[in-house]
XYZ file of C-alpha atoms in Angstrom:
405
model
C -31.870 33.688 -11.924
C -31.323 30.018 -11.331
C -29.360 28.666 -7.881
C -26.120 26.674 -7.693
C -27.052 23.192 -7.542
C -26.086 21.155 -4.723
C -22.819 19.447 -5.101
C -24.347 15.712 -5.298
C -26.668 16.912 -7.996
C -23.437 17.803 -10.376
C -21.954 13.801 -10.652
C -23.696 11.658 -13.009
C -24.561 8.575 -11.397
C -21.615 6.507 -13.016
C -19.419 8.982 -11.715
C -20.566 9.330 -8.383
C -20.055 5.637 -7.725
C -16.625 5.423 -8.767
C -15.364 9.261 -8.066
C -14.202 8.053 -4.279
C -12.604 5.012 -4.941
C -10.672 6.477 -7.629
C -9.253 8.986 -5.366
C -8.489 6.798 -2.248
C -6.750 4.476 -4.476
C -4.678 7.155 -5.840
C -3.783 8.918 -3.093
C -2.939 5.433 -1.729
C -0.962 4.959 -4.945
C 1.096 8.492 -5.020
C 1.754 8.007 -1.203
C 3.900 4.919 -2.170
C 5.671 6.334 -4.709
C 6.791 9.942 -2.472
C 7.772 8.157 0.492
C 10.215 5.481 -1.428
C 12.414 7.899 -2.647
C 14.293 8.757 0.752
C 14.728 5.728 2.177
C 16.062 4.627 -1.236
C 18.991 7.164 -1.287
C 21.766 5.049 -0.779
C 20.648 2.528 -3.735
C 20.227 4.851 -6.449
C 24.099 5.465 -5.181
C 24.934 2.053 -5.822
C 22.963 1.987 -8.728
C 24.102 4.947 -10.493
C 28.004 4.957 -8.305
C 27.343 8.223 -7.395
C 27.760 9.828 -4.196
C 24.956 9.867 -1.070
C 25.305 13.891 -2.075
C 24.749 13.689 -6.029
C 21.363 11.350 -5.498
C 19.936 13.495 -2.973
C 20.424 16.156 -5.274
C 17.171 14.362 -7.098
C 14.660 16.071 -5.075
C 15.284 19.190 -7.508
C 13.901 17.838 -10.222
C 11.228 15.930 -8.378
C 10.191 19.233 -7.310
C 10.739 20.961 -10.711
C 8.173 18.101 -12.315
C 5.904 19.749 -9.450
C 6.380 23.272 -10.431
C 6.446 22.946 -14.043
C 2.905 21.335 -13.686
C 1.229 24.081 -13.797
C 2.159 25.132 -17.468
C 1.681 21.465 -18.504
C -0.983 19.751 -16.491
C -3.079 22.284 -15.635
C -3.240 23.447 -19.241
C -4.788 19.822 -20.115
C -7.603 19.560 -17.806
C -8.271 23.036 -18.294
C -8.514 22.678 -22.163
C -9.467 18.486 -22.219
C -10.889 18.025 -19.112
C -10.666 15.635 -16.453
C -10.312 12.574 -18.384
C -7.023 14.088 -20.036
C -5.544 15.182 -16.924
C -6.082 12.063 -15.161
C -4.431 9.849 -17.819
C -1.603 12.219 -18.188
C -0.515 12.293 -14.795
C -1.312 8.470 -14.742
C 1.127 8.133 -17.925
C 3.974 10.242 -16.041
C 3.742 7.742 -13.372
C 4.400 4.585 -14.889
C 7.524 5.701 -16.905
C 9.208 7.482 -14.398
C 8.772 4.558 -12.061
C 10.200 2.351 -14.541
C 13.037 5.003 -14.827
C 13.907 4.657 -11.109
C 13.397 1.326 -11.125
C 15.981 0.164 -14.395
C 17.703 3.683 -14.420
C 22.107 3.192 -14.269
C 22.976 6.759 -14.616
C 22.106 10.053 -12.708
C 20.630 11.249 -15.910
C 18.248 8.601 -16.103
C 17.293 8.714 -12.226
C 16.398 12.936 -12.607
C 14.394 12.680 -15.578
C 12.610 9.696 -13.207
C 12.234 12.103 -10.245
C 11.292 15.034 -12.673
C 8.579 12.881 -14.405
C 7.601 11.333 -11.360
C 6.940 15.009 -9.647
C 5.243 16.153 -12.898
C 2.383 12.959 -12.639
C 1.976 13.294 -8.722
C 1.213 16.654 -9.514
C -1.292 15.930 -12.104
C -2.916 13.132 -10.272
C -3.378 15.376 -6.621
C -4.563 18.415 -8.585
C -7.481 16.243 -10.340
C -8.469 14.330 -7.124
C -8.244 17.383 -4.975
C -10.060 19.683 -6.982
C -12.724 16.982 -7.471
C -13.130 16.625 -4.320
C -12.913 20.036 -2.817
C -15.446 20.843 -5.555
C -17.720 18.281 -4.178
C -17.799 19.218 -0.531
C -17.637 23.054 -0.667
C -17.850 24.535 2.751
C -17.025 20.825 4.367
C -13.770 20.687 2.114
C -11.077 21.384 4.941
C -12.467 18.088 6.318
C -12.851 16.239 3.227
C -9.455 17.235 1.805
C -8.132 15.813 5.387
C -9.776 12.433 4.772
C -8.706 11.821 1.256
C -4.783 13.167 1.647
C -5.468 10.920 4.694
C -5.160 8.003 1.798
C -2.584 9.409 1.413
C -0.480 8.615 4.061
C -1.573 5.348 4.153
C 0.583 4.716 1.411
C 3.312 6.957 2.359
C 3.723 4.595 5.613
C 3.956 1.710 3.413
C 6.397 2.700 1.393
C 9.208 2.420 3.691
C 7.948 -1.030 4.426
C 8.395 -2.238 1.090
C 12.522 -0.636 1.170
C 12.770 -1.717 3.937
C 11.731 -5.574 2.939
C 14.244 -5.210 -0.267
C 16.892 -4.235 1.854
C 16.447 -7.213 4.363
C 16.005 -9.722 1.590
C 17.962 -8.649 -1.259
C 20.134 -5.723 -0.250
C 18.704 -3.460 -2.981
C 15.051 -1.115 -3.173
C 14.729 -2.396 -6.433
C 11.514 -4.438 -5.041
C 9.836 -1.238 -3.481
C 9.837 0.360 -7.347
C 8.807 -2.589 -8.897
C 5.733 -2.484 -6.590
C 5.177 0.829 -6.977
C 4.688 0.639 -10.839
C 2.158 -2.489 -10.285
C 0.289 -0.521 -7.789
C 0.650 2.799 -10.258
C -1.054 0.386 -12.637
C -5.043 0.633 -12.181
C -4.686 4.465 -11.937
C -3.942 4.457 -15.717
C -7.281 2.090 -16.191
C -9.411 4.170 -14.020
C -8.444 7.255 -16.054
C -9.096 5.324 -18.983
C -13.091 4.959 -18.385
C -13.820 7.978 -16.746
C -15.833 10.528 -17.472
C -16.268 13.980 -16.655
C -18.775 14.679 -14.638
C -17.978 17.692 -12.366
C -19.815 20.996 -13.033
C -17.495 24.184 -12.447
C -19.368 26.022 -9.922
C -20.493 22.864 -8.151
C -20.622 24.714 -4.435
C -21.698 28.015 -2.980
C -18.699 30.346 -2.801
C -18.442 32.401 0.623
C -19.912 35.742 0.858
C -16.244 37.814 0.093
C -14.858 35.577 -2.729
C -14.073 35.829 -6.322
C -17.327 35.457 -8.220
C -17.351 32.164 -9.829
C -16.410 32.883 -13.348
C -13.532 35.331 -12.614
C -10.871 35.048 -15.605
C -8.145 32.789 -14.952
C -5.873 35.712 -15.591
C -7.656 37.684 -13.464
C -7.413 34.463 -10.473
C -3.770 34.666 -10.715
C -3.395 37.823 -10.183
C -5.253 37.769 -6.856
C -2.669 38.351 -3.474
C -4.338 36.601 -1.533
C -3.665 33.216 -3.873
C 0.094 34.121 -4.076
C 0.130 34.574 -0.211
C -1.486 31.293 -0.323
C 0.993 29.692 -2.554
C 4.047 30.854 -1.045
C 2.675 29.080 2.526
C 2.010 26.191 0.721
C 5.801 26.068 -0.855
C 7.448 26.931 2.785
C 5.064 23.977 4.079
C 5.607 21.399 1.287
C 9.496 21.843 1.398
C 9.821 21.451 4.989
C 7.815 18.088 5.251
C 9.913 16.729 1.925
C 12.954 17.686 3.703
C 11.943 15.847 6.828
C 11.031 12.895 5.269
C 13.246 12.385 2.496
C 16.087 12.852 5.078
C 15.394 11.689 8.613
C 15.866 8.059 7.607
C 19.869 9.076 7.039
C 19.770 11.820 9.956
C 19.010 8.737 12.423
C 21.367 6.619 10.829
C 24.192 9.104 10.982
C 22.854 10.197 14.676
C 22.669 7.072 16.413
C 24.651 4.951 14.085
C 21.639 1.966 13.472
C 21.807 0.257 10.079
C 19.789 1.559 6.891
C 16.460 -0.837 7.330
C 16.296 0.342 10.835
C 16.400 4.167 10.206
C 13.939 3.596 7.117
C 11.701 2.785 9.839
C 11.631 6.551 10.600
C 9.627 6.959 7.207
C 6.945 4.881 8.173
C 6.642 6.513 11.766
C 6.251 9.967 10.067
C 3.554 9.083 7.422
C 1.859 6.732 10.103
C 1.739 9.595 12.491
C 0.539 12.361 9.043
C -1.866 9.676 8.665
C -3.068 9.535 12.020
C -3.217 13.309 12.001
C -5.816 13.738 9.164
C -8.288 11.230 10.399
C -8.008 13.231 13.972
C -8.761 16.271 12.300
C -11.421 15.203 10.378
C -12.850 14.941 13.538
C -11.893 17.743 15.643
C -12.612 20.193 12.765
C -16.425 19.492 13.531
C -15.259 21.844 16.994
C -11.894 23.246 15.889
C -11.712 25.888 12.930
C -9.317 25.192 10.668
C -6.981 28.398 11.117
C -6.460 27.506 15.279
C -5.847 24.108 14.047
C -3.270 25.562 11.321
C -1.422 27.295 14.015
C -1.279 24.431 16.718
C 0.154 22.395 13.987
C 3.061 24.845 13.365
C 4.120 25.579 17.046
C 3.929 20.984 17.229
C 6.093 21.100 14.644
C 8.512 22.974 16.139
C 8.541 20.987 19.414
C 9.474 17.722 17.708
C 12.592 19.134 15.205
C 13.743 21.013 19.190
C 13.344 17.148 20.759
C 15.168 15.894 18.113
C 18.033 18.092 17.981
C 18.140 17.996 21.768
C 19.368 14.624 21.566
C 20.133 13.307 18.205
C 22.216 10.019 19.219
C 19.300 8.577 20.546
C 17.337 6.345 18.302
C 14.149 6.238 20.641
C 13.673 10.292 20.846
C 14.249 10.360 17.148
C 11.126 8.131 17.070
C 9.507 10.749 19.112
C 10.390 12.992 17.241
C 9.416 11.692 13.674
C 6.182 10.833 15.152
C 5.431 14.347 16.374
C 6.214 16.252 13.499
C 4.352 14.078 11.285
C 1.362 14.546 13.234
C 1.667 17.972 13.560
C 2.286 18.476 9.818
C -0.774 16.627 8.739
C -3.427 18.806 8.083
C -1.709 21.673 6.686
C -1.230 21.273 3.279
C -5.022 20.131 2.825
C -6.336 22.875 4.447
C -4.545 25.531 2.436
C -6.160 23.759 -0.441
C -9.434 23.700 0.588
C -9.086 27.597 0.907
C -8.009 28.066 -2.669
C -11.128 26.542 -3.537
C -13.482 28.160 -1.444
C -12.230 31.325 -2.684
C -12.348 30.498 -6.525
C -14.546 27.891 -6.443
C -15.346 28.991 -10.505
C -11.563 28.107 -11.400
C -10.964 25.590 -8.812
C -8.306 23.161 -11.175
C -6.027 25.889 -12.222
C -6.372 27.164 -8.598
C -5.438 23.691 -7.239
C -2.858 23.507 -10.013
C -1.262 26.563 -9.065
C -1.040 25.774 -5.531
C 0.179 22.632 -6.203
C 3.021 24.096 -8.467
C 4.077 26.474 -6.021
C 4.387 24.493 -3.482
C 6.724 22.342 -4.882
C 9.036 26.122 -5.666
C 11.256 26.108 -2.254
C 11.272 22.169 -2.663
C 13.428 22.914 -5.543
C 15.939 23.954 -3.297
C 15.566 23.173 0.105
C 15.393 19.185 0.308
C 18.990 19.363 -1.682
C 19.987 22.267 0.541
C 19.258 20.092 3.559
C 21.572 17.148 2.397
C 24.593 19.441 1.545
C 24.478 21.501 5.093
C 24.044 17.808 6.545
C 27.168 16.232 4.823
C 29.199 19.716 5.621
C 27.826 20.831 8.866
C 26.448 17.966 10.069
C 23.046 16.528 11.411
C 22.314 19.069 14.062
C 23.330 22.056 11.553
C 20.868 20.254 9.449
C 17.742 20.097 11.312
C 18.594 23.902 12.926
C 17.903 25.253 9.345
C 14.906 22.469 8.716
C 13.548 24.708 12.490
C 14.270 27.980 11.181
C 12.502 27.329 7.729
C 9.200 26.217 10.010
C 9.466 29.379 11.882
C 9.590 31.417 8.766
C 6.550 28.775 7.755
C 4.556 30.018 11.438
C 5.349 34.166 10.315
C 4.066 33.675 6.944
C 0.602 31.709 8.425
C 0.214 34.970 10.530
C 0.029 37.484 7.481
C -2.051 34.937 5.516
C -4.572 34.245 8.465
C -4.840 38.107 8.587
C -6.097 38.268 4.771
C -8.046 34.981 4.910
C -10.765 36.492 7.825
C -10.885 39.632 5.480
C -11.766 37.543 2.490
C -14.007 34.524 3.839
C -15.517 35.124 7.630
């Protein structure tokens, strides 16, 4: 019987060269377009005249295009490849950017956020499986450094809402930018090639064998114990940022650019925290550095609700939990892989989809306990959800040194 061959040996050279710079740029790209939508609240409400409420009510269907991926995008590269997927997801992008952007009714603006969830999926379940593919037992690490990309573009973001608001009183320019920068990722798609074998990495000791039915996958606990982590996880951090820009601005009363400024402080500090964990992993395993990220968490929604008037501490407190929530999401990843490495885009896929499940509720949840309860109610529940978040990283840790050590 032959041996799996090492991961570099399963990219042909043209798509070696331009595999890494595709994904950078995307996760660049897709980090723009998720971190816009918060700060932008109050102009789809001038755009659409809709309540603060009835916008924020948006992250539903952003997180339905998410969950509905699965039956749509991961069907595609499945059945067409990675070609197919890419340019799908690519696709999704540019029209529901342009929906957002031009968009005068509430309709219009949801069928933007559903179609803009449905091609972020698509576009972080090709890169991420690619990539976790490529770096098998190193992909906690590598997963860290490209969702790192990430965040680079989630800290911009605000920047650019931030700069429409100063100048023209409107986010309009932050969409319009985001659609130019969504651009080349419809191009790169274009010319690429698949190139990525299946079982391009060893597979632990315990896991699945390789080419385990994708029925059979699914049907695994362990992956649904996985996914339900990932959804608890996922909704928390796209309730924290989609709302802390108007939690500051109702808590300490500064004006909208200011508090947008809270946006880029979170994804600068999620950004921060991936590049520091690509490094401490080398000493750190990832489940200790799973469960300091939790408890960190949890410190910086306690500072925050501790004083909430104070503009400074909600700084702090932006800065901390973005940190802390950093390396998280791509380390639950990078365990789906390892432990169907044979099945790795439908695993992604999956993971992806249910993760985005409790962000079909709990974003919009946020909001409403916000405008009924108030800011302090608010970011109470946003603390209880991450302690339900900590118990369910408990029983999962528990299965995961069954399964892989």
């Amino acid at each position: 019987m032959g041996t799996t061959p090492p991961a570099s040996q399963t990219l042909h050279a043209a798509g070696a060269s331009r595999a890494p710079w595709l994904s950078f740029y995307a996760f660049v790209s897709i980090g723009v377009n998720a971190s816009i939508i918060g700060p932008a609240l109050p102009a789809f409400a001038a755009q659409t005249g809709a309540s603060l409420e009835q916008v924020g009510l948006l992250f539903t269907p952003f997180a339905l295009g998410y969950a509905t991926s699965v039956f749509i995008m991961s069907p595609i590269g499945a059945r067409l490849g990675m070609r197919a997927l890419l340019l799908s997801g690519a696709t999704c992008l540019l029209v529901s950017l342009t929906l957002l952007l031009l968009g005068q009714s509430l309709s219009l603006i949801y069928l933007g956020a559903y179609l803009l969830g449905l091609g972020q999926s698509g576009t972080q379940v090709g890169y991420n499986a690619m990539v976790g593919l490529l770096a098998g037992h190193n992909a906690a690490r590598m997963l860290n450094r490209l969702n790192a990309f990430f965040g680079i573009g989630a800290l911009t973001g605000p920047l650019f809402v931030s700069l429409g608001y100063s100048l023209f009183g409107s986010a309009s320019v932050a969409f319009l930018l985001a659609l130019i920068l969504s651009a080349p990722l419809l191009i790169g798609a274009w010319g690429w090639r698949d190139a990525i074998s299946p079982v391009a990495m060893h597979p632990p000791a315990n896991a699945a064998p390789a080419r385990l039915p994708v029925s059979q996958v699914l049907r695994q606990p362990v992956l649904w114990l996985l996914g339900i982590t990932a959804s608890i996880y996922v909704s928390s951090e796209v309730a924290f940022s989609g709302w802390v820009a108007v939690y500051a601005e109702r808590g300490s009363g500064v004006s909208a650019a200011q508090s947008a400024l809270l946006v880029t402080v979170f994804f600068a500090a999620f950004t921060l925290g991936r590049y520091v964990t690509d490094l401490i992993s080398r000493w750190v395993k990832p489940p200790v550095i799973v469960s300091g990220a939790i408890a960190l968490t949890g410190m910086g929604l306690l500072l925050m609700i501790a004083l909430p008037g104070v503009f400074e501490i909600n700084m702090a407190g932006a800065f901390i939990v973005g940190f802390a929530m950093s390396p998280i999401y791509p380390i639950l990843i990078s365990y789906g892989i390892r432990l169907f490495p044979g099945a790795a885009t439908v695993v992604t896929g999956f993971l992806t989809s249910m993760a985005a499940v409790a962000t079909l509720a709990i974003p919009s949840l946020i909001g409403v306990v916000m405008a009924g309860q108030g800011i302090t109610a608010a970011w109470g529940l946003l603390l209880l959800i991450v302690a339900v978040l900590g118990g369910g990283w408990v029983l999962l840790r528990n299965m995961l040194r069954r399964q892989l050590e």
